[in-house]
Short mmCIF file of C-alpha atoms and ligand atoms in Angstrom, two decimals:
data_model
loop_
_atom_site.label_atom_id
_atom_site.label_comp_id
_atom_site.label_asym_id
_atom_site.label_seq_id
_atom_site.Cartn_x
_atom_site.Cartn_y
_atom_site.Cartn_z
CA UNK A 1 -23.26 2.40 0.54
CA UNK A 2 -26.67 3.32 2.02
CA UNK A 3 -28.20 0.20 3.58
CA UNK A 4 -31.97 0.21 3.21
CA UNK A 5 -34.76 -1.82 4.77
CA UNK A 6 -38.41 -1.86 3.72
CA UNK A 7 -40.84 -3.05 6.39
CA UNK A 8 -44.46 -3.57 5.43
CA UNK A 9 -47.72 -4.64 7.07
CA UNK A 10 -50.32 -6.13 4.77
CA UNK A 11 -53.51 -8.13 5.30
CA UNK A 12 -54.65 -8.97 1.77
CA UNK A 13 -51.34 -8.42 -0.03
CA UNK A 14 -51.73 -4.90 -1.47
CA UNK A 15 -49.15 -3.18 0.71
CA UNK A 16 -46.86 -6.17 0.22
CA UNK A 17 -47.04 -5.70 -3.58
CA UNK A 18 -46.22 -2.00 -3.22
CA UNK A 19 -43.30 -2.84 -0.92
CA UNK A 20 -42.01 -5.34 -3.51
CA UNK A 21 -42.28 -2.74 -6.28
CA UNK A 22 -40.30 -0.28 -4.13
CA UNK A 23 -37.67 -2.96 -3.45
CA UNK A 24 -37.33 -3.67 -7.17
CA UNK A 25 -36.98 0.03 -7.94
CA UNK A 26 -34.33 0.60 -5.26
CA UNK A 27 -32.36 -2.45 -6.37
CA UNK A 28 -32.47 -1.25 -9.98
CA UNK A 29 -30.76 1.91 -8.71
CA UNK A 30 -28.04 -0.17 -7.05
CA UNK A 31 -29.16 0.21 -3.44
CA UNK A 32 -28.60 -2.67 -1.03
CA UNK A 33 -32.18 -3.36 0.08
CA UNK A 34 -33.86 -5.79 2.49
CA UNK A 35 -37.62 -6.45 2.41
CA UNK A 36 -39.39 -7.67 5.56
CA UNK A 37 -42.90 -8.30 6.80
CA UNK A 38 -43.44 -6.34 10.03
CA UNK A 39 -44.93 -9.49 11.57
CA UNK A 40 -41.41 -10.97 11.64
CA UNK A 41 -39.45 -7.83 12.46
CA UNK A 42 -38.20 -6.29 15.71
CA UNK A 43 -37.47 -2.58 16.07
CA UNK A 44 -33.91 -3.51 17.13
CA UNK A 45 -33.25 -4.57 13.53
CA UNK A 46 -33.62 -0.94 12.45
CA UNK A 47 -30.24 -0.01 13.96
CA UNK A 48 -28.47 -1.94 11.15
CA UNK A 49 -29.81 0.36 8.42
CA UNK A 50 -29.32 3.95 7.24
CA UNK A 51 -32.62 4.37 5.40
CA UNK A 52 -35.80 2.77 6.78
CA UNK A 53 -39.02 2.57 4.77
CA UNK A 54 -42.17 1.79 6.73
CA UNK A 55 -45.37 0.87 4.91
CA UNK A 56 -48.79 0.00 6.31
CA UNK A 57 -52.23 -0.40 4.84
CA UNK A 58 -55.12 1.22 6.74
CA UNK A 59 -57.85 -0.78 8.47
CA UNK A 60 -60.79 -0.15 10.76
CA UNK A 61 -61.40 3.55 11.11
CA UNK A 62 -58.04 4.88 9.93
CA UNK A 63 -56.04 2.36 11.94
CA UNK A 64 -52.72 0.65 11.38
CA UNK A 65 -52.62 -2.76 9.75
CA UNK A 66 -52.87 -5.31 12.60
CA UNK A 67 -49.27 -6.55 12.48
CA UNK A 68 -47.98 -2.98 12.72
CA UNK A 69 -49.68 -2.16 16.03
CA UNK A 70 -47.07 -3.69 18.38
CA UNK A 71 -44.17 -2.50 16.23
CA UNK A 72 -45.57 1.04 16.30
CA UNK A 73 -45.82 0.92 20.11
CA UNK A 74 -42.16 -0.12 20.35
CA UNK A 75 -41.10 2.77 18.11
CA UNK A 76 -42.00 5.31 20.80
CA UNK A 77 -39.20 3.99 23.05
CA UNK A 78 -36.61 3.66 20.28
CA UNK A 79 -33.93 6.21 19.51
CA UNK A 80 -33.46 6.46 15.76
CA UNK A 81 -31.39 9.67 15.73
CA UNK A 82 -29.36 9.95 12.52
CA UNK A 83 -31.56 7.41 10.71
CA UNK A 84 -33.59 8.47 7.70
CA UNK A 85 -37.16 7.21 7.54
CA UNK A 86 -39.69 7.34 4.71
CA UNK A 87 -43.31 6.27 5.02
CA UNK A 88 -45.74 4.77 2.56
CA UNK A 89 -49.15 3.20 2.77
CA UNK A 90 -52.17 2.06 0.89
CA UNK A 91 -55.81 2.83 1.54
CA UNK A 92 -58.96 3.73 -0.26
CA UNK A 93 -60.40 7.24 -0.59
CA UNK A 94 -63.84 5.64 -0.24
CA UNK A 95 -63.10 5.40 3.52
CA UNK A 96 -63.31 8.46 5.80
CA UNK A 97 -59.72 8.34 7.09
CA UNK A 98 -57.76 7.85 3.89
CA UNK A 99 -54.36 6.29 4.71
CA UNK A 100 -54.73 7.11 8.41
CA UNK A 101 -51.96 4.59 9.13
CA UNK A 102 -49.49 6.84 7.33
CA UNK A 103 -50.42 9.75 9.62
CA UNK A 104 -49.97 7.49 12.67
CA UNK A 105 -46.53 6.35 11.55
CA UNK A 106 -45.46 9.94 10.81
CA UNK A 107 -46.39 10.92 14.38
CA UNK A 108 -44.58 7.91 15.87
CA UNK A 109 -41.43 8.57 13.88
CA UNK A 110 -41.28 12.13 15.17
CA UNK A 111 -40.81 10.74 18.70
CA UNK A 112 -37.80 8.63 17.63
CA UNK A 113 -35.56 11.51 16.54
CA UNK A 114 -35.29 10.08 13.01
CA UNK A 115 -35.28 12.37 9.98
CA UNK A 116 -38.43 11.98 7.90
CA UNK A 117 -37.48 12.10 4.24
CA UNK A 118 -39.77 12.92 1.35
CA UNK A 119 -43.50 13.42 1.36
CA UNK A 120 -45.15 10.20 2.55
CA UNK A 121 -46.58 8.09 -0.26
CA UNK A 122 -50.33 7.47 0.07
CA UNK A 123 -51.54 4.98 -2.53
CA UNK A 124 -55.25 5.03 -3.37
CA UNK A 125 -55.95 1.34 -4.20
CA UNK A 126 -53.60 1.03 -7.19
CA UNK A 127 -49.99 2.05 -7.48
CA UNK A 128 -49.09 4.50 -10.23
CA UNK A 129 -45.61 3.55 -11.50
CA UNK A 130 -44.67 7.19 -12.26
CA UNK A 131 -45.70 8.23 -8.76
CA UNK A 132 -43.56 5.42 -7.35
CA UNK A 133 -40.56 6.48 -9.40
CA UNK A 134 -40.91 10.12 -8.29
CA UNK A 135 -41.28 9.07 -4.65
CA UNK A 136 -38.21 6.84 -4.72
CA UNK A 137 -36.15 9.60 -6.35
CA UNK A 138 -37.32 11.99 -3.61
CA UNK A 139 -36.36 9.74 -0.71
CA UNK A 140 -32.93 8.70 -1.99
CA UNK A 141 -31.81 12.17 -3.13
C1 LIG B 1 -62.93 -3.20 6.80
C2 LIG B 1 -62.01 -2.27 6.04
C3 LIG B 1 -61.67 -1.05 6.60
C4 LIG B 1 -60.85 -0.15 5.89
N1 LIG B 1 -60.59 1.08 6.43
C5 LIG B 1 -59.86 1.97 5.71
C6 LIG B 1 -59.62 3.29 6.23
O1 LIG B 1 -60.05 3.68 7.31
N2 LIG B 1 -58.88 4.14 5.45
C7 LIG B 1 -58.38 3.80 4.23
O2 LIG B 1 -57.73 4.61 3.59
N3 LIG B 1 -58.59 2.54 3.73
C8 LIG B 1 -59.31 1.64 4.43
N4 LIG B 1 -59.53 0.38 3.93
C9 LIG B 1 -58.94 0.01 2.62
C10 LIG B 1 -57.67 -0.87 2.76
O3 LIG B 1 -56.62 -0.13 3.35
C11 LIG B 1 -57.26 -1.35 1.37
O4 LIG B 1 -58.16 -2.36 0.96
C12 LIG B 1 -55.83 -1.83 1.26
O5 LIG B 1 -55.53 -2.04 -0.11
C13 LIG B 1 -55.56 -3.10 2.04
O6 LIG B 1 -54.18 -3.36 1.92
P1 LIG B 1 -53.48 -4.72 2.42
O7 LIG B 1 -54.02 -5.82 1.57
O8 LIG B 1 -52.04 -4.51 2.17
O9 LIG B 1 -53.78 -4.87 3.87
C14 LIG B 1 -60.35 -0.51 4.62
C15 LIG B 1 -60.69 -1.76 4.05
C16 LIG B 1 -61.53 -2.62 4.75
C17 LIG B 1 -61.91 -3.92 4.09
#
């Protein structure tokens, strides 16, 4: 059974809601899934999982959500070879660097040796349920 963890960073709750919707979807498909706030998560916990979903909202000028900053720094010295990672995030196309946090996480994951699965999900304000379903299908197939 593929063990999955969803780790999110969220300031006003939007990314948290998306992470919860992803959790619900994965569980409905029978996947064993853990949901955690990045503020209470260490990169060492990633070793216990096969599929890792990282989700951050974007703040400042295309930056990571605050709680993700330290976690992202630790990723660069972590070997995640053989792990599958998928990335999601929420932003607003009204800002110049739409979902810049997703781009940052993609770059960081490339240094870990993990396999990036699917096309990263970039949510513009509101989550489209069909888009979520398609994304989940893509990352678990
Ligand atoms: C001060 C501020 C800066 C923001 N900067 C960006 C940005 O650079 N790019 C982007 O896509 N969204 C940006 N946003 C939009 C947030 O990412 C968006 O409101 C998101 O839903 C917040 O999610 P959270 O509640 O999970 O933290 C910004 C919002 C605020 C208030």
